[in-house]
Tab-separated table of C-alpha atoms and ligand atoms in Angstrom:
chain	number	residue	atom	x	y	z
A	1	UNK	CA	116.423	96.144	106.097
A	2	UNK	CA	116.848	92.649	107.625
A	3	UNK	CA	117.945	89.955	105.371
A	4	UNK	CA	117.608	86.277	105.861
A	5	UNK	CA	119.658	84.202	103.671
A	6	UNK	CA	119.346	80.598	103.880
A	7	UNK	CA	119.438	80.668	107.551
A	8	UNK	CA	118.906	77.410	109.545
A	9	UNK	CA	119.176	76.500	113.095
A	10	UNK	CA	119.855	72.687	114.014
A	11	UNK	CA	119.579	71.847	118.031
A	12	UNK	CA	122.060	69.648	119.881
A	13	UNK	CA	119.662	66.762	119.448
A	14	UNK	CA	119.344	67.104	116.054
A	15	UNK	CA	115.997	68.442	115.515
A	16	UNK	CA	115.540	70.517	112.579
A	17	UNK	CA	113.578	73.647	113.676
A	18	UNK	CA	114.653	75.893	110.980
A	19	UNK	CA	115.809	73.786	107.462
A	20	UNK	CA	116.946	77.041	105.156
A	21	UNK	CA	114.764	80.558	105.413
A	22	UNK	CA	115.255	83.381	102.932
A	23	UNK	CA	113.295	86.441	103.386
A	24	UNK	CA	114.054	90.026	103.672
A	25	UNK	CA	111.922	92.868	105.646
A	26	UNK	CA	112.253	95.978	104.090
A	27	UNK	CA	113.282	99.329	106.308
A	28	UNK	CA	110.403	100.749	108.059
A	29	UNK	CA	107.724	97.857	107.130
A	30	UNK	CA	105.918	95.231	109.384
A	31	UNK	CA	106.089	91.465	108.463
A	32	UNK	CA	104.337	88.924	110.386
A	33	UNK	CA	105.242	85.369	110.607
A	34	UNK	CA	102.667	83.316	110.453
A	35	UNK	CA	102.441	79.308	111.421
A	36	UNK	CA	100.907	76.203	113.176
A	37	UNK	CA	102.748	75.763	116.528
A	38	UNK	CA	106.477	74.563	116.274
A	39	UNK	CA	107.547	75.846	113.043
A	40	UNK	CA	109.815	77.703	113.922
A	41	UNK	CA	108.363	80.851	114.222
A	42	UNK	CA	110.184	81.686	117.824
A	43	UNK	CA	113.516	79.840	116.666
A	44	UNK	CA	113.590	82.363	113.249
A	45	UNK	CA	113.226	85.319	115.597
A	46	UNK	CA	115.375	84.719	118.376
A	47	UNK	CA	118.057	84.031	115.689
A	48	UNK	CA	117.915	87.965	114.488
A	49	UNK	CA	118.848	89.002	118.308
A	50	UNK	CA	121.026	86.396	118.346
A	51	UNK	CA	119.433	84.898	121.318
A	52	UNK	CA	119.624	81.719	119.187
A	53	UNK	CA	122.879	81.161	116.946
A	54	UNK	CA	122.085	79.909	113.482
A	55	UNK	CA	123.555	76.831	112.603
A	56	UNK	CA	123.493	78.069	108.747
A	57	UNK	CA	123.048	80.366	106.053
A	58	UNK	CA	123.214	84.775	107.220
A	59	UNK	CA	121.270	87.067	109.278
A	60	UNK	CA	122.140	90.995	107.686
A	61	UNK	CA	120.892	93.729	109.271
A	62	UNK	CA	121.498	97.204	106.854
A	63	UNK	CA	124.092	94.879	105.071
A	64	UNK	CA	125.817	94.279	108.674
A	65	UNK	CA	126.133	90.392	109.332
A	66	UNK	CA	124.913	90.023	113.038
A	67	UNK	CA	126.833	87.215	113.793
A	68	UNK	CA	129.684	89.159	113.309
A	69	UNK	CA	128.007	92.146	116.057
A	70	UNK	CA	129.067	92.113	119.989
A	71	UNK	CA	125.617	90.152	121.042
A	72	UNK	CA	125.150	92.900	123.802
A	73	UNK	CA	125.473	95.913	121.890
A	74	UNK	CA	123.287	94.210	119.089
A	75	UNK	CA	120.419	93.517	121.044
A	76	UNK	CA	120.574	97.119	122.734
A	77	UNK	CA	119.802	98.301	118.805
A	78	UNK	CA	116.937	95.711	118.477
A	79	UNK	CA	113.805	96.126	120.551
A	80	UNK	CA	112.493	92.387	121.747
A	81	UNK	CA	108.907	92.022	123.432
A	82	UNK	CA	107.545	88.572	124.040
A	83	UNK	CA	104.347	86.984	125.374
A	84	UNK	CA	105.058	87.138	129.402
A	85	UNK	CA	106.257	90.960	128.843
A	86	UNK	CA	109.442	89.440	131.248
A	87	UNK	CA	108.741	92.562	133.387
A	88	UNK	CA	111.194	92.998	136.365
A	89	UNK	CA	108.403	92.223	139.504
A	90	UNK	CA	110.257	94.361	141.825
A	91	UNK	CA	111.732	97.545	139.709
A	92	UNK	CA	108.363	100.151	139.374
A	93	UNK	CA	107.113	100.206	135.540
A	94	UNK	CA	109.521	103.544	135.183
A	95	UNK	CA	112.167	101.521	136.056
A	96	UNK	CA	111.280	98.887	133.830
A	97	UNK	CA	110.860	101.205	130.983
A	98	UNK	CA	114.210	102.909	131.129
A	99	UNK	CA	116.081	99.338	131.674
A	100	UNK	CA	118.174	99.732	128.408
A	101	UNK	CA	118.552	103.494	128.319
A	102	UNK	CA	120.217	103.163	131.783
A	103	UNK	CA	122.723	100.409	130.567
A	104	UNK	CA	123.685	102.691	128.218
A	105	UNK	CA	124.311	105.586	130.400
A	106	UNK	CA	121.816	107.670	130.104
A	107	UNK	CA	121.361	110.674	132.606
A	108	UNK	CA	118.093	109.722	135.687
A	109	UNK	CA	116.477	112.905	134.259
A	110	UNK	CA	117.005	111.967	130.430
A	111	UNK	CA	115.831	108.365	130.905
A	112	UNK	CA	113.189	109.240	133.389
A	113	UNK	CA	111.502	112.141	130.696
A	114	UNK	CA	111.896	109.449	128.310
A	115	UNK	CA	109.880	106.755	130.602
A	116	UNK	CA	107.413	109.270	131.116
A	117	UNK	CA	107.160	110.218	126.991
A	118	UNK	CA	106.862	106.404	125.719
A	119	UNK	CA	103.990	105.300	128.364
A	120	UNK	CA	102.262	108.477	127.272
A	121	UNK	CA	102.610	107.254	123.809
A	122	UNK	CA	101.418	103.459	124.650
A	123	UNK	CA	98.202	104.880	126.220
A	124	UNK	CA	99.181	105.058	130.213
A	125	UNK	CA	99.594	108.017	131.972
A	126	UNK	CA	102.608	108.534	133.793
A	127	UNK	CA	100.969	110.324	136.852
A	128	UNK	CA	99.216	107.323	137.641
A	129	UNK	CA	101.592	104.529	136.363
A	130	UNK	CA	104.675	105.109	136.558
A	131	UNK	CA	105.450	104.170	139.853
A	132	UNK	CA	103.201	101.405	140.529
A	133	UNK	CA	105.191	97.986	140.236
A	134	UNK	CA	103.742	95.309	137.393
A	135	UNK	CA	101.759	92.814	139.727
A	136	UNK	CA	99.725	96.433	140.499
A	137	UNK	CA	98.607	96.079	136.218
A	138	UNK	CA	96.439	94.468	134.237
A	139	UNK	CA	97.557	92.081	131.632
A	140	UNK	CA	96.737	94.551	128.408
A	141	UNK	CA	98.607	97.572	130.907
A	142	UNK	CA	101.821	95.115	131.204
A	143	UNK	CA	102.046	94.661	127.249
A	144	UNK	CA	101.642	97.990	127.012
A	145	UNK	CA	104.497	98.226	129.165
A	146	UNK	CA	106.719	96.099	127.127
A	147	UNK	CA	106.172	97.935	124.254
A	148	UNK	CA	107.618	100.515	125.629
A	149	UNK	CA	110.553	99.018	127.177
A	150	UNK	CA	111.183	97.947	123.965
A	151	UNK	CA	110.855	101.062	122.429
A	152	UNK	CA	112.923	102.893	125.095
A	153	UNK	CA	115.987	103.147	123.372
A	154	UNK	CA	114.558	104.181	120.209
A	155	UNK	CA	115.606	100.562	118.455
A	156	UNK	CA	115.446	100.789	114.575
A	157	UNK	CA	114.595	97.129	114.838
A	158	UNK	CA	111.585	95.696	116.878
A	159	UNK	CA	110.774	91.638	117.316
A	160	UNK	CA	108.146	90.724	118.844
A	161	UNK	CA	106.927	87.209	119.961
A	162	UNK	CA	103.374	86.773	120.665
A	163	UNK	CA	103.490	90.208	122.200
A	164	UNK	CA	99.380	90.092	122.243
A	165	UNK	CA	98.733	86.767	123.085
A	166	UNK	CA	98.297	86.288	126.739
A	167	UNK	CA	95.144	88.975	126.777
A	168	UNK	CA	91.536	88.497	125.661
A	169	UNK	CA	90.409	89.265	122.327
A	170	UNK	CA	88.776	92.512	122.819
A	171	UNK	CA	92.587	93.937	124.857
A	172	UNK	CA	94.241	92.174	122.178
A	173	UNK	CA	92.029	94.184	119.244
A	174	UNK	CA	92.901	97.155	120.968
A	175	UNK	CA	96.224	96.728	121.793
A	176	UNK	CA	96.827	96.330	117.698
A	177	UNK	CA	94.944	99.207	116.918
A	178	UNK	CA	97.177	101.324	119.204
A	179	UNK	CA	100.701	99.248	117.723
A	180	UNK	CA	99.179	100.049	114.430
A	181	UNK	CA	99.030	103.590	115.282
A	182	UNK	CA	102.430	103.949	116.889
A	183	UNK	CA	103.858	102.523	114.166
A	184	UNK	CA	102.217	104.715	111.597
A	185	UNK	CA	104.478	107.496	113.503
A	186	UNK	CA	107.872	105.159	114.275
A	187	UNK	CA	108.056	103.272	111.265
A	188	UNK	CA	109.949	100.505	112.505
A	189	UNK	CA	111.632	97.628	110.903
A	190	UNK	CA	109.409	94.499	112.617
A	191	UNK	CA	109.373	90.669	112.699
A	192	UNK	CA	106.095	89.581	114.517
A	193	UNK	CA	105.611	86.173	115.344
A	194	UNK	CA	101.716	85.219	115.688
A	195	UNK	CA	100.153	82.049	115.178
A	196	UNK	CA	96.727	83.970	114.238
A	197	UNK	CA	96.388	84.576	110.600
A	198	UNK	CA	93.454	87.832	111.449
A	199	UNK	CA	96.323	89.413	113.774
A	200	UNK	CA	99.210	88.021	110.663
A	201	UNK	CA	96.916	89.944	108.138
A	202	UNK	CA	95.567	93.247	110.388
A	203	UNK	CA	98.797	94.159	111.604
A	204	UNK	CA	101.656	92.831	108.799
A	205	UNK	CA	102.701	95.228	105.447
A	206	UNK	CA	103.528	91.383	104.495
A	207	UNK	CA	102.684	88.160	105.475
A	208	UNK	CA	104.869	85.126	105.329
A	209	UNK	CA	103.491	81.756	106.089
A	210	UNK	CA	105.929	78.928	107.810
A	211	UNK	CA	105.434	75.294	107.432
A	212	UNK	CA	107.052	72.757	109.936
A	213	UNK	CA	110.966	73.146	110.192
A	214	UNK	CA	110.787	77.054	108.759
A	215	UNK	CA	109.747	76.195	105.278
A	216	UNK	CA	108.444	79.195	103.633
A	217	UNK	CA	105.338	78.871	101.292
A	218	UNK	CA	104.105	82.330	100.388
A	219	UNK	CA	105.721	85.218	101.365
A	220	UNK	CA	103.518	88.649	99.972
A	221	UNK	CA	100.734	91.245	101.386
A	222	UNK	CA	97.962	90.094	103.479
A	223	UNK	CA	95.308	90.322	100.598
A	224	UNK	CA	97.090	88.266	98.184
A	225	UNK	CA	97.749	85.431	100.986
A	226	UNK	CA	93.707	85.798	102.011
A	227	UNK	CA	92.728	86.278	98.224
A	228	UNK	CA	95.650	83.626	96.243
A	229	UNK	CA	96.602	81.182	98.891
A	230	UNK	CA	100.193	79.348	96.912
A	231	UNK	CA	99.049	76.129	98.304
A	232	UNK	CA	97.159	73.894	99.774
A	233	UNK	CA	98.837	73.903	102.880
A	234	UNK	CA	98.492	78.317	102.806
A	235	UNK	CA	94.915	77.808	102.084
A	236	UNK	CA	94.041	75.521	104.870
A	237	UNK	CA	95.947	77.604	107.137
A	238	UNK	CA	94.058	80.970	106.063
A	239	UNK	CA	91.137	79.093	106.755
A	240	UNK	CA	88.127	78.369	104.879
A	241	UNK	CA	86.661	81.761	105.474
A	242	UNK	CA	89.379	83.693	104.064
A	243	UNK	CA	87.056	85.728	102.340
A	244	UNK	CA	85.883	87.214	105.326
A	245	UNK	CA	88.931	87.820	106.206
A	246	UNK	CA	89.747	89.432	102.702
A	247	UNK	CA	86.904	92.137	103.864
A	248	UNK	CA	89.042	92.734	106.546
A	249	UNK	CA	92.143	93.651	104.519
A	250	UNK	CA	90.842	95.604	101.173
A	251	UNK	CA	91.053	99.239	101.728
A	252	UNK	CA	88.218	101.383	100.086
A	253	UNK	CA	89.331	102.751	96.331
A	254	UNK	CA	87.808	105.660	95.199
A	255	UNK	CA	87.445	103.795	91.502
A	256	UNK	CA	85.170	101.044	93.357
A	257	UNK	CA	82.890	103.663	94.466
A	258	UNK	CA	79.047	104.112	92.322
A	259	UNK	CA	77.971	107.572	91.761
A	260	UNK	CA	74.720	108.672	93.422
A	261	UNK	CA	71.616	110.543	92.284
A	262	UNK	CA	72.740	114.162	94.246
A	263	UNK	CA	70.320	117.025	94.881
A	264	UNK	CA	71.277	119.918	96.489
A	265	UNK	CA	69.803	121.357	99.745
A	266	UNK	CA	67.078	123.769	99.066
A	267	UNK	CA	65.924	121.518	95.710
A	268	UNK	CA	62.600	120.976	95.577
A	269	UNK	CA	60.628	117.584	96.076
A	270	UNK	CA	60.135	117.753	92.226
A	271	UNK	CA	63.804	118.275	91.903
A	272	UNK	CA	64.344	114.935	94.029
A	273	UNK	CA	61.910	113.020	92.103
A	274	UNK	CA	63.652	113.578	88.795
A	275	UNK	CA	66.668	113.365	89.716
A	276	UNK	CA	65.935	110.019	90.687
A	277	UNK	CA	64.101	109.147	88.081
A	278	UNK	CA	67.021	109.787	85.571
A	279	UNK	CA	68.775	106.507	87.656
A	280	UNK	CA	67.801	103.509	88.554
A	281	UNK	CA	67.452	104.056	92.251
A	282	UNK	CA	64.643	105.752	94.100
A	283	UNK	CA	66.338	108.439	96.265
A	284	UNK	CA	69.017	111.143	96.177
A	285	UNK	CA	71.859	112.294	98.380
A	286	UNK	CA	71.428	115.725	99.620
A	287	UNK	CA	74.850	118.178	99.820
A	288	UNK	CA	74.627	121.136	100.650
A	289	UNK	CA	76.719	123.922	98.782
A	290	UNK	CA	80.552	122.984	99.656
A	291	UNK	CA	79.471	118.994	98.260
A	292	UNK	CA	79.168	118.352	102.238
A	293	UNK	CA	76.626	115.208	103.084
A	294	UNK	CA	73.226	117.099	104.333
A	295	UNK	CA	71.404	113.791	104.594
A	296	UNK	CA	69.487	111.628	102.124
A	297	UNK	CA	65.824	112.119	99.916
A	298	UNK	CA	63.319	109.587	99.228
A	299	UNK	CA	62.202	109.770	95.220
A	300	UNK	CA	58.986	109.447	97.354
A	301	UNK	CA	57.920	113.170	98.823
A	302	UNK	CA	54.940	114.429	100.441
A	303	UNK	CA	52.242	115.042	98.090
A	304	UNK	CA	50.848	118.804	98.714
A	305	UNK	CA	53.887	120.385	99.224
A	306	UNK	CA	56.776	121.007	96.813
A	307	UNK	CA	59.631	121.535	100.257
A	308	UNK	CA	61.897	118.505	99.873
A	309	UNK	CA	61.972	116.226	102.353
A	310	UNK	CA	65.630	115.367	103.575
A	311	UNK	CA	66.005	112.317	106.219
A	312	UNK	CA	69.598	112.110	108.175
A	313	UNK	CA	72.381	109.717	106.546
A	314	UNK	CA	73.757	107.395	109.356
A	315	UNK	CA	75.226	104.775	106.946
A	316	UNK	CA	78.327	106.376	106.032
A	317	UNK	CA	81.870	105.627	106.710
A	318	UNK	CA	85.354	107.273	105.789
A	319	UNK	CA	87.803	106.904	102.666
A	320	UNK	CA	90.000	105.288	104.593
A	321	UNK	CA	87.799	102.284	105.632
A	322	UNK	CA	87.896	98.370	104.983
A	323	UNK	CA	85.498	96.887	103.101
A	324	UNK	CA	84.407	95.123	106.027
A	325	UNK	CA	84.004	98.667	107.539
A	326	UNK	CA	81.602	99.430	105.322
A	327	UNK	CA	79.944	96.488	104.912
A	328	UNK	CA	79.334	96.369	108.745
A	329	UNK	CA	77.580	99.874	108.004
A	330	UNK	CA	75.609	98.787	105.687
A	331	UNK	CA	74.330	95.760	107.983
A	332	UNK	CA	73.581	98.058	111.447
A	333	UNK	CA	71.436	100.269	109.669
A	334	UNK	CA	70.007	97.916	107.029
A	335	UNK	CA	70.848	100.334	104.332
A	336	UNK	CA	71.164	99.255	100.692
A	337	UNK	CA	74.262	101.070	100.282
A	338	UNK	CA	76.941	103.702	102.285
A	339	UNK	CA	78.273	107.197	101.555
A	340	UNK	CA	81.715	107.136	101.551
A	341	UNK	CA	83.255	110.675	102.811
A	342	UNK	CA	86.387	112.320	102.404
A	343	UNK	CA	87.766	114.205	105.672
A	344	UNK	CA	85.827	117.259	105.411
A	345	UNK	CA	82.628	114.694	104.794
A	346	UNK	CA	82.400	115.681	101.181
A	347	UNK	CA	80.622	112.719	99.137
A	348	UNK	CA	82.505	110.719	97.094
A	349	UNK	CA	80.126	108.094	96.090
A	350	UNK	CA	78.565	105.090	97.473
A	351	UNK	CA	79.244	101.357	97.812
A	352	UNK	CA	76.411	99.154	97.405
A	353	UNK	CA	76.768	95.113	98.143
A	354	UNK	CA	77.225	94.739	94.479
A	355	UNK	CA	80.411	97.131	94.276
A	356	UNK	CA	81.556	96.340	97.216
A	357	UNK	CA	82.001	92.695	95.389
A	358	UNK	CA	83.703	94.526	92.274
A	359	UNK	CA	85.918	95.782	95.080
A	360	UNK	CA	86.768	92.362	96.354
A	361	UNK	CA	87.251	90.582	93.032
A	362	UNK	CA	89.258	93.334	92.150
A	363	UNK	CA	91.690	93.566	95.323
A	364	UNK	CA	92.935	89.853	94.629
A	365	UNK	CA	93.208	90.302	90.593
A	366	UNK	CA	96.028	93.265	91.795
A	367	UNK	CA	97.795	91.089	94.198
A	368	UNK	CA	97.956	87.706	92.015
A	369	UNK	CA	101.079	86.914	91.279
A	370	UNK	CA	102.115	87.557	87.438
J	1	ATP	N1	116.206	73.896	122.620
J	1	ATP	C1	115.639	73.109	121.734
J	1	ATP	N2	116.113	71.865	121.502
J	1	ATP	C2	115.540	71.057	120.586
J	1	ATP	N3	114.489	71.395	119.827
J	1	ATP	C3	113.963	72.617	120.012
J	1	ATP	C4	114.491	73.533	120.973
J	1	ATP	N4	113.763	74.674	120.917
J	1	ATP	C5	112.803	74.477	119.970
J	1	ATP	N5	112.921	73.253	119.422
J	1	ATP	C6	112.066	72.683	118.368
J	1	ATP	O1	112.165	73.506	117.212
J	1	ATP	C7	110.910	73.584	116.548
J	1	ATP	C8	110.527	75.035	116.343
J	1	ATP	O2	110.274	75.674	117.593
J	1	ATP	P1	109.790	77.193	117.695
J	1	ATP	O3	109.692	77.530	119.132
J	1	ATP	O4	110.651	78.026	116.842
J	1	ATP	O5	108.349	77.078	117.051
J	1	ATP	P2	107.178	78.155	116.939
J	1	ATP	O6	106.756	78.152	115.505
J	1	ATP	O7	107.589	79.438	117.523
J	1	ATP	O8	106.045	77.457	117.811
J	1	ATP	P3	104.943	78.052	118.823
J	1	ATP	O9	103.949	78.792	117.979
J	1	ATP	O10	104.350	76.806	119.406
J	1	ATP	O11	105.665	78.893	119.812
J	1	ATP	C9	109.925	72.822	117.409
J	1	ATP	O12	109.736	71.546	116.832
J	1	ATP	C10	110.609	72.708	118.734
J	1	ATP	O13	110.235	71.516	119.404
């Protein structure tokens, strides 16, 4: 856990770029910092590594004050990437990787299996990267390369500055999807420093917005910033379309879901047409015996023949979704509403526009503050 307690950091010339920050980011949990441009984002950060000493107030890390800690050996604990990755142009990307594990004495074999294990892990085979030198990358390869310098040592703490904002969107997007995944596994203690409130709310457990000069004015999980902005300033800053953004953020619950009209396969076309008759909705899902999707029924069948008619069910998506997820579904296939499927693509029920609105108005009544 990293605590911040009343930390401020005046410069030389007497700019304030840091007034008096409290926050703490519990063990194993992502918080992004979030801010216009010269609030202090970079100055907060850099004070944790120590990079920048604090003029004020406490930086603990597990209840260890780091300006008490040997700079050298505290920054060896604390992975750091920033923007311009700061990869050596002249040491090959293995030797880049295993920069901190050879300061601290690790064997050439152990450092070099562990160069070899962590650009596995960050998507880049070794066979074919490893000894090429960083000018021979592409900008998305070279973060992912500084994510796993930074990881080398196997840091409890990560910062990161920017660490996705020097590649186009579509790198970026994927580059988060893969840091999201990686730290699924690694659970890491991180401070991320955007500027983009979509990357603040995809990637953070919590979200804490930073006015000019550090001041912190809401400080809680991405759907309660999106969904119960504290302030003016918060709101403006999330942006007017916030609730597109709040799609974004609101995991599927299994208590928003509708229940569906459900026929078996091998029910008959009469079977279909009374089952959806007894709702208010003129089809039925078809499962077969193990409550698996088979497809979907139109209330509608074939006159002449009592064989159902089942049609395939392409607008589905998984339990562990977004709303937006789902509502994208429901928009490429112009359906009126989505299965939603456990692993083993068992039904669970369907969203329809109208619950998938319950869902929303119900994802910011949880996260409003008491
Ligand atoms: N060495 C310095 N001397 C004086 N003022 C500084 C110094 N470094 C930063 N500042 C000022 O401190 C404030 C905060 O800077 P900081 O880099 O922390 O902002 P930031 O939120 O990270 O901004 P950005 O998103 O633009 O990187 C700014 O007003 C900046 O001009």
């Amino acid at each position: 856990m990293i605590v911040l307690d009343g930390v401020g950091k005046q410069y030389a010339d007497g700019s304030v770029a840091v007034r008096d920050l409290s926050l703490s980011v519990p063990r194993g949990s992502l918080v992004a910092l979030v801010g216009p441009s010269g609030c202090g984002k970079s100055t907060t950060l850099k004070m944790i590594n120590r990079l920048i000493e604090p003029t004020s107030g406490r930086i603990l890390i597990d209840g260890e004050d780091v300006t008490r800690a040997d700079p050298v050996e505290l920054r060896r604990g604390i992975g750091y990437v920033i923007q311009q990755v700061g990869l050596f142009p002249h040491q090959s990307i293995r030797e880049n990787v295993t920069t901190v594990p050879t300061l601290l004495g690790w064997s050439r074999k152990r450092a070099r299996a562990r160069a070899d294990e962590l650009l596995e892990m960050v998507g880049l085979d070794p066979a074919t990267y490893a000894d090429r030198y960083p000018h021979q990358l592409s900008g998305g390869q070279r973060q992912r390369v500084g994510v796993a310098r930074a990881l080398a040592a196997d840091p409890p703490v990560l910062l990161m500055d920017e660490p996705f904002g020097a590649v186009d969107p579509i790198v970026r997007e994927r580059l988060q999807d893969e840091f999201l995944r990686l730290q699924h596994d690694l659970a890491k203690t991180v401070v991320f420093v955007t500027h983009d409130i979509d990357e603040a709310v995809r990637l953070g457990d919590r979200v804490a917005v930073l006015a000019s000069g550090g001041d912190l004015r809401q400080y809680d999980s991405p759907a309660a910033v999106l969904g119960s902005p504290a302030d003016e300033f918060v709101a403006e800053f999330v942006g007017a379309d916030r609730g597109l953004r709040r799609l974004a953020v609101t995991p599927i619950e299994v208590g928003d879901l509708e229940e569906a009209p459900v026929v078996r396969r091998g029910a008959s076309a009469g079977d279909v047409r009374q089952v959806a008759a007894g709702s208010d909705v003129p089809w039925a899902i078809v499962v077969d015996d193990d409550d698996r999707l088979a497809g979907w029924a139109p209330a509608e069948q074939p006159a002449g023949s009592d064989a159902m008619r089942v049609r395939p069910m392409e607008a589905t998506v998984h339990r562990s979704a977004t709303l937006k997820e789902a509502w994208a579904v429901m928009l490429r296939y112009d359906a009126g509403w989505v299965a939603v499927l456990d692993d083993d693509r068992r039904l669970l029920g369907v969203l329809t526009p109208e619950s998938l609105h319950a869902a929303l108005r119900r994802s910011v009544r949880i996260t409003e503050p008491a």
